[in-house]
Amino acid sequence: DGGITQSPKYLFRKEGQNVTLSCEQNLNHDAMYWYRQDPGQGLRLIYYSQIVNDFQKGDIAEGYSVSREKKESFPLTVTSAQKNPTAFYLCASSQRPGQAYEQYFGPGTRLTVT
Amino acid sequence: GQSLEQPSEVTAVEGAIVQINCTYQTSGFYGLSWYQQHDGGAPTFLSYNALDGLEETGRFSSFLSRSDSYGYLLLQELQMKDSASYFCAVRVRTGANNLFFGTGTRLTVIP
């Protein structure tokens, strides 16, 4: 079955540590996205990538980094510079950048930093 | 920048019809998407309107009025499983095609 996988589902880290969240898709989609969701809030865009080896900052990129070395993979690193990293992180993809209106989401990773 | 407004909560009775409104202010507007998200789950795509008018997909319909910067999601024959959060999202062009999400409407369906 085609889809997006994110691992792990729950992640706990100590303050000051970097952590990398995995996102893999087998939909053969060109574009991929990372969002952050806080309780009772909408989704805020962290980074997006329209093509391999290219990515752009979203609205809240500070304290995060990404890479897109393969079409299938778009890992997100939450660095120690991110002031409030505890959140629900969602990865998504769309077939083409121009089809960003229809995004397919992974199950998410809930990150808790203490 | 972009701003979207939608009601934070709506309650409706099983079998009834409910309308969730979304007003937006944005530049470079392309269209309006709707997503459903159950608690703890991933958002799933419901519909997209780029042109004015009503789009129907089964029990769900979505409407857009570009002149009024307004859209709505209409859910008919409500079922308990429709209890979820519903997000409107504007597709904008700010250097690349992206979606900007609203804060969501939590729909509770009661028996």
PDB file of C-alpha atoms in Angstrom:
ATOM      1  CA  ASP A   1       0.000   0.000   0.000  1.00  0.00           C
ATOM      2  CA  GLY A   2       1.240   3.438  -0.867  1.00  0.00           C
ATOM      3  CA  GLY A   3       1.508   6.020   1.822  1.00  0.00           C
ATOM      4  CA  ILE A   4       3.626   8.085   4.159  1.00  0.00           C
ATOM      5  CA  THR A   5       5.329   6.657   7.193  1.00  0.00           C
ATOM      6  CA  GLN A   6       6.665   8.619  10.113  1.00  0.00           C
ATOM      7  CA  SER A   7       8.666   7.176  12.929  1.00  0.00           C
ATOM      8  CA  PRO A   8       8.594   7.011  15.803  1.00  0.00           C
ATOM      9  CA  LYS A   9       5.026   7.784  16.853  1.00  0.00           C
ATOM     10  CA  TYR A  10       6.162   9.123  20.223  1.00  0.00           C
ATOM     11  CA  LEU A  11       9.562  10.632  20.973  1.00  0.00           C
ATOM     12  CA  PHE A  12      10.978  11.933  24.223  1.00  0.00           C
ATOM     13  CA  ARG A  13      14.127  14.021  24.472  1.00  0.00           C
ATOM     14  CA  LYS A  14      15.953  16.120  26.985  1.00  0.00           C
ATOM     15  CA  GLU A  15      16.349  19.830  26.440  1.00  0.00           C
ATOM     16  CA  GLY A  16      19.516  20.692  24.551  1.00  0.00           C
ATOM     17  CA  GLN A  17      19.514  17.590  22.381  1.00  0.00           C
ATOM     18  CA  ASN A  18      18.966  17.552  18.638  1.00  0.00           C
ATOM     19  CA  VAL A  19      16.450  15.021  17.385  1.00  0.00           C
ATOM     20  CA  THR A  20      15.642  13.800  13.864  1.00  0.00           C
ATOM     21  CA  LEU A  21      12.136  12.820  12.798  1.00  0.00           C
ATOM     22  CA  SER A  22      11.801  10.379   9.935  1.00  0.00           C
ATOM     23  CA  CYS A  23       9.419  10.769   6.970  1.00  0.00           C
ATOM     24  CA  GLU A  24       9.278   8.309   4.071  1.00  0.00           C
ATOM     25  CA  GLN A  25       6.789   8.141   1.185  1.00  0.00           C
ATOM     26  CA  ASN A  26       6.280   5.544  -1.526  1.00  0.00           C
ATOM     27  CA  LEU A  27       3.697   7.541  -3.477  1.00  0.00           C
ATOM     28  CA  ASN A  28       6.276   8.809  -5.979  1.00  0.00           C
ATOM     29  CA  HIS A  29       5.284  12.346  -5.041  1.00  0.00           C
ATOM     30  CA  ASP A  30       7.558  15.226  -5.967  1.00  0.00           C
ATOM     31  CA  ALA A  31       6.700  17.633  -3.151  1.00  0.00           C
ATOM     32  CA  MET A  32       7.008  17.062   0.577  1.00  0.00           C
ATOM     33  CA  TYR A  33       6.155  19.206   3.590  1.00  0.00           C
ATOM     34  CA  TRP A  34       6.707  19.388   7.345  1.00  0.00           C
ATOM     35  CA  TYR A  35       4.110  20.915   9.645  1.00  0.00           C
ATOM     36  CA  ARG A  36       3.901  21.533  13.341  1.00  0.00           C
ATOM     37  CA  GLN A  37       0.584  21.330  15.205  1.00  0.00           C
ATOM     38  CA  ASP A  38       0.080  22.595  18.751  1.00  0.00           C
ATOM     39  CA  PRO A  39      -2.996  21.694  20.839  1.00  0.00           C
ATOM     40  CA  GLY A  40      -6.145  23.262  19.468  1.00  0.00           C
ATOM     41  CA  GLN A  41      -4.240  24.913  16.656  1.00  0.00           C
ATOM     42  CA  GLY A  42      -3.944  24.610  12.936  1.00  0.00           C
ATOM     43  CA  LEU A  43      -0.980  23.332  11.010  1.00  0.00           C
ATOM     44  CA  ARG A  44       1.995  25.626  10.561  1.00  0.00           C
ATOM     45  CA  LEU A  45       4.477  25.016   7.766  1.00  0.00           C
ATOM     46  CA  ILE A  46       8.089  24.452   8.822  1.00  0.00           C
ATOM     47  CA  TYR A  47       9.814  23.464   5.569  1.00  0.00           C
ATOM     48  CA  TYR A  48       8.824  22.219   2.153  1.00  0.00           C
ATOM     49  CA  SER A  49      10.608  20.617  -0.768  1.00  0.00           C
ATOM     50  CA  GLN A  50       9.431  20.659  -4.357  1.00  0.00           C
ATOM     51  CA  ILE A  51      12.171  18.465  -5.747  1.00  0.00           C
ATOM     52  CA  VAL A  52      15.136  16.408  -4.646  1.00  0.00           C
ATOM     53  CA  ASN A  53      18.081  18.422  -3.304  1.00  0.00           C
ATOM     54  CA  ASP A  54      15.950  21.537  -2.933  1.00  0.00           C
ATOM     55  CA  PHE A  55      13.942  22.829   0.024  1.00  0.00           C
ATOM     56  CA  GLN A  56      12.532  26.117   1.241  1.00  0.00           C
ATOM     57  CA  LYS A  57      11.714  27.614   4.636  1.00  0.00           C
ATOM     58  CA  GLY A  58       8.121  27.834   5.678  1.00  0.00           C
ATOM     59  CA  ASP A  59       6.562  30.171   8.218  1.00  0.00           C
ATOM     60  CA  ILE A  60       8.325  28.789  11.311  1.00  0.00           C
ATOM     61  CA  ALA A  61      11.685  27.378  10.145  1.00  0.00           C
ATOM     62  CA  GLU A  62      13.821  28.776  12.958  1.00  0.00           C
ATOM     63  CA  GLY A  63      15.390  25.987  15.026  1.00  0.00           C
ATOM     64  CA  TYR A  64      14.669  23.305  12.405  1.00  0.00           C
ATOM     65  CA  SER A  65      16.639  21.812   9.514  1.00  0.00           C
ATOM     66  CA  VAL A  66      15.800  19.380   6.719  1.00  0.00           C
ATOM     67  CA  SER A  67      17.411  17.476   3.871  1.00  0.00           C
ATOM     68  CA  ARG A  68      16.018  15.958   0.658  1.00  0.00           C
ATOM     69  CA  GLU A  69      18.672  13.647  -0.699  1.00  0.00           C
ATOM     70  CA  LYS A  70      16.157  11.122  -1.993  1.00  0.00           C
ATOM     71  CA  LYS A  71      12.702  11.600  -3.474  1.00  0.00           C
ATOM     72  CA  GLU A  72      11.217   9.235  -0.907  1.00  0.00           C
ATOM     73  CA  SER A  73      12.728  10.776   2.215  1.00  0.00           C
ATOM     74  CA  PHE A  74      12.428  14.150   3.938  1.00  0.00           C
ATOM     75  CA  PRO A  75      13.813  13.995   7.499  1.00  0.00           C
ATOM     76  CA  LEU A  76      13.343  16.882   9.913  1.00  0.00           C
ATOM     77  CA  THR A  77      15.880  17.744  12.602  1.00  0.00           C
ATOM     78  CA  VAL A  78      14.662  19.665  15.620  1.00  0.00           C
ATOM     79  CA  THR A  79      17.711  21.442  16.972  1.00  0.00           C
ATOM     80  CA  SER A  80      18.431  22.712  20.453  1.00  0.00           C
ATOM     81  CA  ALA A  81      17.870  26.215  19.075  1.00  0.00           C
ATOM     82  CA  GLN A  82      14.127  25.563  18.793  1.00  0.00           C
ATOM     83  CA  LYS A  83      12.739  27.267  21.885  1.00  0.00           C
ATOM     84  CA  ASN A  84       9.517  25.315  22.250  1.00  0.00           C
ATOM     85  CA  PRO A  85       9.920  21.994  20.432  1.00  0.00           C
ATOM     86  CA  THR A  86       7.197  19.991  22.177  1.00  0.00           C
ATOM     87  CA  ALA A  87       4.479  19.501  19.536  1.00  0.00           C
ATOM     88  CA  PHE A  88       2.842  17.113  17.086  1.00  0.00           C
ATOM     89  CA  TYR A  89       4.847  16.975  13.843  1.00  0.00           C
ATOM     90  CA  LEU A  90       3.194  16.010  10.586  1.00  0.00           C
ATOM     91  CA  CYS A  91       4.851  15.170   7.298  1.00  0.00           C
ATOM     92  CA  ALA A  92       2.913  15.422   4.053  1.00  0.00           C
ATOM     93  CA  SER A  93       3.383  15.062   0.320  1.00  0.00           C
ATOM     94  CA  SER A  94       1.659  16.123  -2.871  1.00  0.00           C
ATOM     95  CA  GLN A  95       2.022  14.642  -6.329  1.00  0.00           C
ATOM     96  CA  ARG A  96       3.324  17.899  -7.786  1.00  0.00           C
ATOM     97  CA  PRO A  97       4.085  21.269  -6.186  1.00  0.00           C
ATOM     98  CA  GLY A  98       1.175  22.664  -8.176  1.00  0.00           C
ATOM     99  CA  GLN A  99      -1.118  20.181  -6.441  1.00  0.00           C
ATOM    100  CA  ALA A 100      -0.294  21.441  -2.961  1.00  0.00           C
ATOM    101  CA  TYR A 101      -4.039  21.785  -2.350  1.00  0.00           C
ATOM    102  CA  GLU A 102      -4.280  17.994  -1.995  1.00  0.00           C
ATOM    103  CA  GLN A 103      -1.723  16.760   0.477  1.00  0.00           C
ATOM    104  CA  TYR A 104      -1.357  13.274   1.907  1.00  0.00           C
ATOM    105  CA  PHE A 105      -0.297  13.151   5.526  1.00  0.00           C
ATOM    106  CA  GLY A 106       1.654  10.680   7.593  1.00  0.00           C
ATOM    107  CA  PRO A 107       0.431   9.568  11.048  1.00  0.00           C
ATOM    108  CA  GLY A 108       2.623  12.122  12.816  1.00  0.00           C
ATOM    109  CA  THR A 109       5.273  12.088  15.530  1.00  0.00           C
ATOM    110  CA  ARG A 110       4.470  13.471  18.949  1.00  0.00           C
ATOM    111  CA  LEU A 111       7.661  14.995  20.351  1.00  0.00           C
ATOM    112  CA  THR A 112       8.030  15.813  24.029  1.00  0.00           C
ATOM    113  CA  VAL A 113      11.099  17.692  25.226  1.00  0.00           C
ATOM    114  CA  THR A 114      11.689  18.085  28.954  1.00  0.00           C
TER     115      THR A 114
ATOM    116  CA  GLY B   1       0.237  37.520   5.194  1.00  0.00           C
ATOM    117  CA  GLN B   2      -2.794  35.305   5.364  1.00  0.00           C
ATOM    118  CA  SER B   3      -5.602  35.004   7.887  1.00  0.00           C
ATOM    119  CA  LEU B   4      -8.463  32.543   8.066  1.00  0.00           C
ATOM    120  CA  GLU B   5     -11.424  32.535  10.402  1.00  0.00           C
ATOM    121  CA  GLN B   6     -13.605  29.559  11.201  1.00  0.00           C
ATOM    122  CA  PRO B   7     -15.725  28.776  14.277  1.00  0.00           C
ATOM    123  CA  SER B   8     -13.815  26.938  16.967  1.00  0.00           C
ATOM    124  CA  GLU B   9     -16.622  24.500  17.847  1.00  0.00           C
ATOM    125  CA  VAL B  10     -19.870  23.256  16.337  1.00  0.00           C
ATOM    126  CA  THR B  11     -22.309  20.691  17.736  1.00  0.00           C
ATOM    127  CA  ALA B  12     -24.943  18.935  15.620  1.00  0.00           C
ATOM    128  CA  VAL B  13     -27.339  16.027  15.891  1.00  0.00           C
ATOM    129  CA  GLU B  14     -26.835  12.710  14.142  1.00  0.00           C
ATOM    130  CA  GLY B  15     -28.675  12.682  10.812  1.00  0.00           C
ATOM    131  CA  ALA B  16     -28.758  16.470  10.557  1.00  0.00           C
ATOM    132  CA  ILE B  17     -26.938  18.896   8.253  1.00  0.00           C
ATOM    133  CA  VAL B  18     -24.135  21.183   9.436  1.00  0.00           C
ATOM    134  CA  GLN B  19     -22.298  24.015   7.711  1.00  0.00           C
ATOM    135  CA  ILE B  20     -18.781  25.063   8.706  1.00  0.00           C
ATOM    136  CA  ASN B  21     -17.835  28.519   7.468  1.00  0.00           C
ATOM    137  CA  CYS B  22     -14.430  29.883   6.576  1.00  0.00           C
ATOM    138  CA  THR B  23     -13.541  33.463   5.722  1.00  0.00           C
ATOM    139  CA  TYR B  24     -10.094  34.399   4.550  1.00  0.00           C
ATOM    140  CA  GLN B  25      -7.846  37.347   3.835  1.00  0.00           C
ATOM    141  CA  THR B  26      -4.873  36.645   1.643  1.00  0.00           C
ATOM    142  CA  SER B  27      -2.951  37.804  -1.374  1.00  0.00           C
ATOM    143  CA  GLY B  28      -2.196  35.498  -4.262  1.00  0.00           C
ATOM    144  CA  PHE B  29      -5.281  33.376  -3.589  1.00  0.00           C
ATOM    145  CA  TYR B  30      -5.601  30.269  -5.723  1.00  0.00           C
ATOM    146  CA  GLY B  31      -8.228  28.154  -3.954  1.00  0.00           C
ATOM    147  CA  LEU B  32      -9.657  26.723  -0.740  1.00  0.00           C
ATOM    148  CA  SER B  33      -9.107  23.204   0.573  1.00  0.00           C
ATOM    149  CA  TRP B  34     -10.837  21.336   3.387  1.00  0.00           C
ATOM    150  CA  TYR B  35      -9.302  18.656   5.590  1.00  0.00           C
ATOM    151  CA  GLN B  36     -10.688  16.376   8.288  1.00  0.00           C
ATOM    152  CA  GLN B  37      -8.658  15.325  11.310  1.00  0.00           C
ATOM    153  CA  HIS B  38      -9.777  12.878  13.984  1.00  0.00           C
ATOM    154  CA  ASP B  39      -8.229  13.228  17.430  1.00  0.00           C
ATOM    155  CA  GLY B  40      -4.597  12.131  17.371  1.00  0.00           C
ATOM    156  CA  GLY B  41      -4.782  11.300  13.690  1.00  0.00           C
ATOM    157  CA  ALA B  42      -3.524  12.618  10.407  1.00  0.00           C
ATOM    158  CA  PRO B  43      -5.459  15.209   8.397  1.00  0.00           C
ATOM    159  CA  THR B  44      -7.183  13.776   5.341  1.00  0.00           C
ATOM    160  CA  PHE B  45      -8.103  15.751   2.239  1.00  0.00           C
ATOM    161  CA  LEU B  46     -11.820  16.317   1.652  1.00  0.00           C
ATOM    162  CA  SER B  47     -12.213  18.845  -1.149  1.00  0.00           C
ATOM    163  CA  TYR B  48     -10.765  21.743  -3.085  1.00  0.00           C
ATOM    164  CA  ASN B  49     -12.488  24.738  -4.693  1.00  0.00           C
ATOM    165  CA  ALA B  50     -10.639  26.959  -7.128  1.00  0.00           C
ATOM    166  CA  LEU B  51     -13.734  28.388  -8.806  1.00  0.00           C
ATOM    167  CA  ASP B  52     -16.924  29.878  -7.374  1.00  0.00           C
ATOM    168  CA  GLY B  53     -19.702  27.456  -6.691  1.00  0.00           C
ATOM    169  CA  LEU B  54     -20.557  24.206  -5.011  1.00  0.00           C
ATOM    170  CA  GLU B  55     -18.579  20.962  -5.288  1.00  0.00           C
ATOM    171  CA  GLU B  56     -20.296  17.789  -4.086  1.00  0.00           C
ATOM    172  CA  THR B  57     -18.577  14.610  -2.975  1.00  0.00           C
ATOM    173  CA  GLY B  58     -21.002  12.170  -1.417  1.00  0.00           C
ATOM    174  CA  ARG B  59     -22.320  13.495   1.898  1.00  0.00           C
ATOM    175  CA  PHE B  60     -19.826  16.368   1.844  1.00  0.00           C
ATOM    176  CA  SER B  61     -20.062  19.527  -0.254  1.00  0.00           C
ATOM    177  CA  SER B  62     -17.826  22.569  -0.375  1.00  0.00           C
ATOM    178  CA  PHE B  63     -18.642  26.069  -1.571  1.00  0.00           C
ATOM    179  CA  LEU B  64     -16.500  29.038  -2.550  1.00  0.00           C
ATOM    180  CA  SER B  65     -17.253  32.675  -3.239  1.00  0.00           C
ATOM    181  CA  ARG B  66     -14.062  34.423  -4.329  1.00  0.00           C
ATOM    182  CA  SER B  67     -15.724  37.849  -4.367  1.00  0.00           C
ATOM    183  CA  ASP B  68     -16.746  37.441  -0.703  1.00  0.00           C
ATOM    184  CA  SER B  69     -13.503  35.674   0.361  1.00  0.00           C
ATOM    185  CA  TYR B  70     -15.726  33.031   1.885  1.00  0.00           C
ATOM    186  CA  GLY B  71     -16.280  29.333   1.725  1.00  0.00           C
ATOM    187  CA  TYR B  72     -18.048  26.594   3.628  1.00  0.00           C
ATOM    188  CA  LEU B  73     -18.085  22.867   4.114  1.00  0.00           C
ATOM    189  CA  LEU B  74     -21.510  21.231   4.239  1.00  0.00           C
ATOM    190  CA  LEU B  75     -21.922  17.850   5.873  1.00  0.00           C
ATOM    191  CA  GLN B  76     -25.192  16.035   5.337  1.00  0.00           C
ATOM    192  CA  GLU B  77     -26.735  13.000   7.059  1.00  0.00           C
ATOM    193  CA  LEU B  78     -24.318  13.413   9.915  1.00  0.00           C
ATOM    194  CA  GLN B  79     -22.877  10.271  11.435  1.00  0.00           C
ATOM    195  CA  MET B  80     -21.120   9.834  14.765  1.00  0.00           C
ATOM    196  CA  LYS B  81     -17.881   9.127  12.913  1.00  0.00           C
ATOM    197  CA  ASP B  82     -17.996  12.669  11.487  1.00  0.00           C
ATOM    198  CA  SER B  83     -16.998  13.983  14.917  1.00  0.00           C
ATOM    199  CA  ALA B  84     -13.591  15.464  14.148  1.00  0.00           C
ATOM    200  CA  SER B  85     -11.793  18.740  13.514  1.00  0.00           C
ATOM    201  CA  TYR B  86     -12.243  20.353  10.124  1.00  0.00           C
ATOM    202  CA  PHE B  87      -9.663  22.734   8.699  1.00  0.00           C
ATOM    203  CA  CYS B  88      -9.988  25.129   5.825  1.00  0.00           C
ATOM    204  CA  ALA B  89      -6.736  25.969   4.060  1.00  0.00           C
ATOM    205  CA  VAL B  90      -5.982  28.551   1.404  1.00  0.00           C
ATOM    206  CA  ARG B  91      -3.711  27.729  -1.469  1.00  0.00           C
ATOM    207  CA  VAL B  92      -1.466  30.720  -2.075  1.00  0.00           C
ATOM    208  CA  ARG B  93       1.441  31.588  -4.229  1.00  0.00           C
ATOM    209  CA  THR B  94       4.289  33.046  -2.179  1.00  0.00           C
ATOM    210  CA  GLY B  95       7.232  31.976  -4.244  1.00  0.00           C
ATOM    211  CA  ALA B  96       5.859  28.453  -4.409  1.00  0.00           C
ATOM    212  CA  ASN B  97       2.546  26.707  -4.051  1.00  0.00           C
ATOM    213  CA  ASN B  98       1.682  26.235  -0.408  1.00  0.00           C
ATOM    214  CA  LEU B  99      -1.263  25.789   1.906  1.00  0.00           C
ATOM    215  CA  PHE B 100      -2.018  28.051   4.838  1.00  0.00           C
ATOM    216  CA  PHE B 101      -4.279  26.367   7.387  1.00  0.00           C
ATOM    217  CA  GLY B 102      -6.947  27.817   9.629  1.00  0.00           C
ATOM    218  CA  THR B 103      -7.149  26.886  13.309  1.00  0.00           C
ATOM    219  CA  GLY B 104      -9.890  24.339  12.750  1.00  0.00           C
ATOM    220  CA  THR B 105     -13.500  23.726  13.767  1.00  0.00           C
ATOM    221  CA  ARG B 106     -14.182  20.928  16.199  1.00  0.00           C
ATOM    222  CA  LEU B 107     -17.436  19.205  15.210  1.00  0.00           C
ATOM    223  CA  THR B 108     -19.208  17.110  17.795  1.00  0.00           C
ATOM    224  CA  VAL B 109     -22.059  14.919  16.576  1.00  0.00           C
ATOM    225  CA  ILE B 110     -24.528  13.949  19.300  1.00  0.00           C
ATOM    226  CA  PRO B 111     -27.171  11.194  19.187  1.00  0.00           C
TER     227      PRO B 111
END
